[in-house]
GROMACS .gro file of C-alpha atoms in nm:
model
  290
    1GLU     CA    1  -3.385   3.456   8.497
    2THR     CA    2  -3.558   3.575   8.812
    3VAL     CA    3  -3.465   3.262   9.007
    4LEU     CA    4  -3.096   3.332   8.897
    5THR     CA    5  -3.105   3.692   8.994
    6GLU     CA    6  -3.259   3.587   9.351
    7GLN     CA    7  -3.003   3.334   9.382
    8GLN     CA    8  -2.698   3.561   9.360
    9GLN     CA    9  -2.873   3.857   9.543
   10HIS     CA   10  -2.935   3.641   9.852
   11GLN     CA   11  -2.634   3.377   9.833
   12ASP     CA   12  -2.518   3.477  10.190
   13GLN     CA   13  -2.874   3.422  10.352
   14LEU     CA   14  -2.897   3.088  10.133
   15THR     CA   15  -2.568   2.955  10.289
   16ALA     CA   16  -2.645   3.044  10.614
   17ASP     CA   17  -3.014   2.873  10.614
   18SER     CA   18  -2.973   2.547  10.486
   19MET     CA   19  -3.358   2.525  10.450
   20ILE     CA   20  -3.418   2.809  10.243
   21TRP     CA   21  -3.109   2.654  10.046
   22GLU     CA   22  -3.272   2.336  10.007
   23CYS     CA   23  -3.594   2.481   9.881
   24ARG     CA   24  -3.439   2.712   9.620
   25SER     CA   25  -3.217   2.411   9.503
   26THR     CA   26  -3.547   2.208   9.448
   27GLU     CA   27  -3.689   2.498   9.288
   28ILE     CA   28  -3.385   2.528   9.024
   29VAL     CA   29  -3.392   2.163   8.948
   30ASP     CA   30  -3.758   2.164   8.868
   31LEU     CA   31  -3.707   2.473   8.646
   32VAL     CA   32  -3.446   2.331   8.433
   33THR     CA   33  -3.620   1.983   8.411
   34MET     CA   34  -3.913   2.172   8.279
   35LEU     CA   35  -3.726   2.331   8.038
   36SER     CA   36  -3.562   2.028   7.927
   37ARG     CA   37  -3.891   1.870   7.866
   38ILE     CA   38  -4.024   2.183   7.692
   39THR     CA   39  -3.737   2.139   7.456
   40SER     CA   40  -3.752   1.781   7.373
   41ASN     CA   41  -4.128   1.799   7.312
   42PHE     CA   42  -4.170   2.106   7.127
   43ARG     CA   43  -3.882   2.089   6.911
   44THR     CA   44  -3.636   2.365   6.790
   45LYS     CA   45  -3.826   2.458   6.485
   46LEU     CA   46  -4.131   2.560   6.685
   47LEU     CA   47  -3.931   2.699   6.987
   48SER     CA   48  -3.732   2.924   6.750
   49GLN     CA   49  -4.019   3.103   6.612
   50LEU     CA   50  -4.122   3.249   6.938
   51ALA     CA   51  -3.992   3.593   7.020
   52THR     CA   52  -3.823   3.484   7.359
   53PHE     CA   53  -3.631   3.211   7.202
   54GLN     CA   54  -3.287   3.420   7.225
   55ARG     CA   55  -3.380   3.496   7.568
   56PHE     CA   56  -3.470   3.147   7.640
   57LEU     CA   57  -3.099   3.037   7.536
   58SER     CA   58  -2.958   3.328   7.711
   59ALA     CA   59  -3.112   3.214   8.049
   60LEU     CA   60  -3.021   2.836   8.009
   61CYS     CA   61  -2.662   2.978   7.936
   62ALA     CA   62  -2.664   3.213   8.245
   63ILE     CA   63  -2.764   2.956   8.480
   64GLY     CA   64  -2.563   2.682   8.364
   65LYS     CA   65  -2.265   2.921   8.424
   66TRP     CA   66  -2.375   3.014   8.786
   67LEU     CA   67  -2.427   2.636   8.861
   68LEU     CA   68  -2.074   2.540   8.712
   69GLU     CA   69  -1.881   2.826   8.872
   70SER     CA   70  -2.057   2.785   9.204
   71SER     CA   71  -1.968   2.423   9.188
   72VAL     CA   72  -1.584   2.513   9.160
   73THR     CA   73  -1.614   2.748   9.435
   74GLU     CA   74  -1.740   2.471   9.654
   75CYS     CA   75  -1.499   2.245   9.549
   76HIS     CA   76  -1.214   2.479   9.631
   77GLN     CA   77  -1.375   2.537   9.973
   78ALA     CA   78  -1.372   2.163  10.037
   79GLY     CA   79  -1.028   2.127   9.931
   80GLY     CA   80  -1.106   1.885   9.645
   81ASP     CA   81  -1.309   1.645   9.871
   82PHE     CA   82  -1.611   1.574   9.669
   83GLY     CA   83  -1.779   1.371   9.937
   84SER     CA   84  -1.797   1.698  10.173
   85MET     CA   85  -1.976   1.883   9.886
   86GLU     CA   86  -2.318   1.926   9.995
   87GLY     CA   87  -2.466   2.119   9.677
   88ALA     CA   88  -2.306   1.877   9.443
   89ASP     CA   89  -2.549   1.644   9.381
   90TRP     CA   90  -2.830   1.873   9.302
   91LYS     CA   91  -2.617   2.109   9.088
   92ASN     CA   92  -2.515   1.791   8.871
   93ASP     CA   93  -2.874   1.716   8.820
   94ALA     CA   94  -2.954   2.056   8.694
   95ILE     CA   95  -2.614   2.081   8.478
   96ALA     CA   96  -2.735   1.749   8.340
   97GLN     CA   97  -3.099   1.879   8.246
   98ILE     CA   98  -2.940   2.174   8.067
   99LEU     CA   99  -2.732   1.959   7.866
  100GLN     CA  100  -3.017   1.767   7.768
  101CYS     CA  101  -3.152   2.046   7.650
  102SER     CA  102  -2.851   2.129   7.425
  103GLU     CA  103  -2.864   1.767   7.296
  104ALA     CA  104  -3.234   1.767   7.208
  105MET     CA  105  -3.167   2.084   7.005
  106ALA     CA  106  -2.838   1.960   6.858
  107GLY     CA  107  -3.014   1.652   6.739
  108ASP     CA  108  -3.331   1.792   6.584
  109TYR     CA  109  -3.331   1.678   6.232
  110TRP     CA  110  -3.436   2.031   6.116
  111LEU     CA  111  -3.097   2.143   6.210
  112ALA     CA  112  -2.876   1.831   6.210
  113GLY     CA  113  -3.004   1.745   5.880
  114GLY     CA  114  -2.854   2.071   5.730
  115SER     CA  115  -3.173   2.249   5.629
  116ASP     CA  116  -3.102   2.541   5.406
  117SER     CA  117  -3.403   2.761   5.508
  118GLN     CA  118  -3.333   3.080   5.643
  119GLU     CA  119  -3.525   2.993   5.987
  120ALA     CA  120  -3.283   2.711   6.040
  121LYS     CA  121  -2.968   2.930   5.976
  122ALA     CA  122  -3.106   3.195   6.206
  123ALA     CA  123  -3.176   2.924   6.461
  124CYS     CA  124  -2.836   2.782   6.447
  125GLU     CA  125  -2.673   3.148   6.489
  126SER     CA  126  -2.866   3.206   6.801
  127LEU     CA  127  -2.748   2.887   6.952
  128ALA     CA  128  -2.401   2.970   6.859
  129VAL     CA  129  -2.403   3.299   7.009
  130SER     CA  130  -2.644   3.258   7.288
  131LEU     CA  131  -2.589   2.916   7.422
  132ALA     CA  132  -2.266   2.766   7.294
  133PRO     CA  133  -2.040   2.993   7.533
  134LEU     CA  134  -2.156   2.744   7.798
  135TYR     CA  135  -1.913   2.485   7.668
  136GLY     CA  136  -1.606   2.678   7.747
  137VAL     CA  137  -1.715   2.737   8.095
  138HIS     CA  138  -1.816   2.366   8.126
  139CYS     CA  139  -1.482   2.249   8.032
  140ALA     CA  140  -1.299   2.508   8.250
  141CYS     CA  141  -1.488   2.416   8.548
  142ARG     CA  142  -1.500   2.035   8.498
  143VAL     CA  143  -1.133   2.021   8.445
  144ARG     CA  144  -1.044   2.241   8.744
  145MET     CA  145  -1.263   2.027   8.978
  146ALA     CA  146  -1.112   1.703   8.831
  147SER     CA  147  -0.773   1.832   8.911
  148LEU     CA  148  -0.857   1.954   9.253
  149GLU     CA  149  -1.008   1.619   9.350
  150GLU     CA  150  -0.712   1.428   9.229
  151HIS     CA  151  -0.482   1.663   9.440
  152TYR     CA  152  -0.689   1.594   9.733
  153LEU     CA  153  -0.690   1.223   9.674
  154VAL     CA  154  -0.327   1.205   9.637
  155ARG     CA  155  -0.233   1.423   9.936
  156GLU     CA  156  -0.474   1.230  10.165
  157HIS     CA  157  -0.335   0.895  10.034
  158ALA     CA  158  -0.713   0.836   9.950
  159GLU     CA  159  -0.878   0.625   9.684
  160LEU     CA  160  -1.219   0.590   9.531
  161ASP     CA  161  -1.373   0.225   9.577
  162GLU     CA  162  -1.388   0.040   9.268
  163ALA     CA  163  -1.768   0.073   9.215
  164ARG     CA  164  -1.785   0.439   9.263
  165GLU     CA  165  -1.472   0.493   9.046
  166GLU     CA  166  -1.647   0.296   8.755
  167ILE     CA  167  -2.001   0.503   8.817
  168SER     CA  168  -1.787   0.827   8.815
  169ALA     CA  169  -1.622   0.733   8.478
  170THR     CA  170  -1.943   0.634   8.321
  171ALA     CA  171  -2.105   0.984   8.450
  172LEU     CA  172  -1.823   1.166   8.327
  173GLU     CA  173  -1.847   1.003   7.959
  174GLU     CA  174  -2.185   1.078   7.932
  175GLU     CA  175  -2.170   1.421   8.044
  176MET     CA  176  -1.888   1.505   7.816
  177ALA     CA  177  -2.083   1.360   7.532
  178ALA     CA  178  -2.368   1.573   7.621
  179ALA     CA  179  -2.155   1.877   7.658
  180ALA     CA  180  -2.013   1.820   7.318
  181SER     CA  181  -2.336   1.931   7.169
  182LEU     CA  182  -2.313   2.270   7.309
  183GLY     CA  183  -1.960   2.298   7.173
  184ARG     CA  184  -2.038   2.201   6.819
  185PHE     CA  185  -2.322   2.485   6.807
  186ASN     CA  186  -1.985   2.700   6.770
  187ILE     CA  187  -1.686   2.480   6.700
  188LEU     CA  188  -1.444   2.777   6.612
  189ALA     CA  189  -1.505   2.934   6.948
  190SER     CA  190  -1.499   2.621   7.149
  191MET     CA  191  -1.173   2.502   6.978
  192LYS     CA  192  -1.044   2.845   7.057
  193ALA     CA  193  -1.145   2.791   7.425
  194LEU     CA  194  -0.990   2.438   7.450
  195SER     CA  195  -0.660   2.582   7.304
  196GLU     CA  196  -0.626   2.846   7.546
  197MET     CA  197  -0.658   2.586   7.817
  198PHE     CA  198  -0.419   2.362   7.675
  199HIS     CA  199  -0.166   2.642   7.603
  200GLU     CA  200  -0.175   2.741   7.959
  201CYS     CA  201  -0.118   2.387   8.070
  202MET     CA  202   0.161   2.280   7.804
  203PRO     CA  203   0.464   2.477   7.985
  204ARG     CA  204   0.386   2.310   8.311
  205LEU     CA  205   0.329   1.971   8.155
  206LYS     CA  206   0.660   2.004   7.947
  207THR     CA  207   0.843   2.095   8.273
  208LEU     CA  208   0.702   1.764   8.436
  209PHE     CA  209   0.807   1.557   8.148
  210GLY     CA  210   1.114   1.715   8.161
  211SER     CA  211   1.203   1.621   8.514
  212ALA     CA  212   1.039   1.272   8.490
  213GLY     CA  213   1.401   1.102   8.477
  214VAL     CA  214   1.507   1.262   8.784
  215GLY     CA  215   1.283   1.018   8.988
  216GLY     CA  216   1.087   1.058   9.282
  217GLU     CA  217   0.738   0.999   9.371
  218LEU     CA  218   0.444   1.123   9.210
  219ASN     CA  219   0.327   1.423   9.447
  220ALA     CA  220  -0.013   1.604   9.451
  221GLU     CA  221   0.079   1.884   9.235
  222MET     CA  222   0.191   1.641   8.956
  223ALA     CA  223  -0.095   1.418   8.987
  224ALA     CA  224  -0.328   1.757   8.957
  225LEU     CA  225  -0.142   1.844   8.635
  226LEU     CA  226  -0.144   1.518   8.495
  227GLU     CA  227  -0.543   1.490   8.564
  228GLU     CA  228  -0.589   1.847   8.438
  229ALA     CA  229  -0.413   1.754   8.090
  230ARG     CA  230  -0.610   1.416   8.065
  231MET     CA  231  -0.939   1.603   8.109
  232LEU     CA  232  -0.838   1.859   7.864
  233ILE     CA  233  -0.767   1.561   7.623
  234VAL     CA  234  -1.113   1.390   7.715
  235CYS     CA  235  -1.308   1.730   7.634
  236ALA     CA  236  -1.134   1.759   7.292
  237CYS     CA  237  -1.183   1.376   7.199
  238HIS     CA  238  -1.572   1.417   7.261
  239LEU     CA  239  -1.578   1.769   7.074
  240LEU     CA  240  -1.433   1.640   6.763
  241THR     CA  241  -1.513   1.276   6.744
  242ASP     CA  242  -1.816   1.047   6.822
  243GLU     CA  243  -1.806   0.708   6.982
  244CYS     CA  244  -1.803   0.434   6.707
  245GLU     CA  245  -1.805   0.096   6.846
  246GLY     CA  246  -1.982  -0.131   6.614
  247GLU     CA  247  -1.969   0.140   6.330
  248THR     CA  248  -1.764   0.279   6.069
  249PRO     CA  249  -1.560   0.554   6.213
  250ALA     CA  250  -1.660   0.887   6.043
  251ILE     CA  251  -1.619   1.258   6.121
  252PRO     CA  252  -1.924   1.404   6.289
  253GLU     CA  253  -2.157   1.594   6.030
  254SER     CA  254  -2.136   1.924   6.245
  255VAL     CA  255  -1.763   1.918   6.226
  256ILE     CA  256  -1.755   1.873   5.858
  257HIS     CA  257  -1.997   2.123   5.803
  258ALA     CA  258  -1.812   2.389   6.006
  259CYS     CA  259  -1.499   2.343   5.796
  260GLN     CA  260  -1.692   2.333   5.464
  261ALA     CA  261  -1.672   2.636   5.241
  262GLY     CA  262  -2.039   2.644   5.197
  263GLY     CA  263  -2.115   2.537   5.566
  264SER     CA  264  -1.964   2.803   5.746
  265PRO     CA  265  -1.803   3.159   5.688
  266HIS     CA  266  -1.532   3.079   5.918
  267HIS     CA  267  -1.458   2.741   5.775
  268GLU     CA  268  -1.080   2.821   5.695
  269ALA     CA  269  -1.040   2.939   6.058
  270CYS     CA  270  -1.214   2.641   6.187
  271THR     CA  271  -1.017   2.394   5.995
  272ALA     CA  272  -0.676   2.572   6.104
  273SER     CA  273  -0.767   2.554   6.469
  274ILE     CA  274  -0.836   2.169   6.441
  275PHE     CA  275  -0.504   2.111   6.273
  276GLY     CA  276  -0.347   2.330   6.518
  277PHE     CA  277  -0.495   2.133   6.798
  278ILE     CA  278  -0.401   1.809   6.665
  279ASN     CA  279  -0.042   1.952   6.659
  280VAL     CA  280  -0.063   2.043   7.019
  281LEU     CA  281  -0.177   1.673   7.117
  282LYS     CA  282   0.115   1.555   6.902
  283SER     CA  283   0.354   1.760   7.085
  284ILE     CA  284   0.223   1.628   7.413
  285ALA     CA  285   0.256   1.270   7.288
  286GLU     CA  286   0.629   1.360   7.177
  287ASN     CA  287   0.720   1.529   7.503
  288GLN     CA  288   0.601   1.246   7.705
  289ALA     CA  289   0.797   0.997   7.504
  290LEU     CA  290   1.117   1.165   7.546
   0.00000   0.00000   0.00000
């Protein structure tokens, strides 16, 4: 919390002094790496018994939001050119460590095993209230940055080399899978966040599909919109499904739990939100096929 407060208070000075900025960035990465290791080593059952557990989750969420939102700001300033974003690498490293914290807690058998103890239920509630809100911010920021980059690439007639494109795609898949662990702490709120982004995107997407028969080349604005829609679908895919290569496909346990009468007090709303979201996806496919 202290690091984040100082970061926000001295943003102008940090921007002006690259040496101070480099030291501060190293401190932040080291800090979240330490938190990630604590989460992995001490497990959720022990951490949740600490009086500072809620504060720990809130701090993770706050610094994650700051890292993501400042990355979007830098991407805007760079005009979507990821190559000129000086702070991208260390911020991505820090975000990855925060997502590892989320994955470690989501994968803890004490929670994932569906424990009926009051302590486990209280820990789940804390995660849903204090850490899960980071999911919506993560999706919004990553979708926006991908859209800005696509706009830049088409506008400048630039292309990623094959190796970099493959690395980027693999990194995206890994990050989205990790981010899904955040969203599943509170599936109803996560579905609401994604649905709002989809509904904002849909009218523009329908207009684009409607004008597709007119002809003409794909311009930067069109490419950015299509990338925005693609990324939203990727987010939804990872939130509601798991990779099942070589396995029998199955609905993730956390999704089933959220939709069951005994699993969540909001099970009906959660089920309705998933059905509504699937209908939105079907609508996109139908409009594209026309």
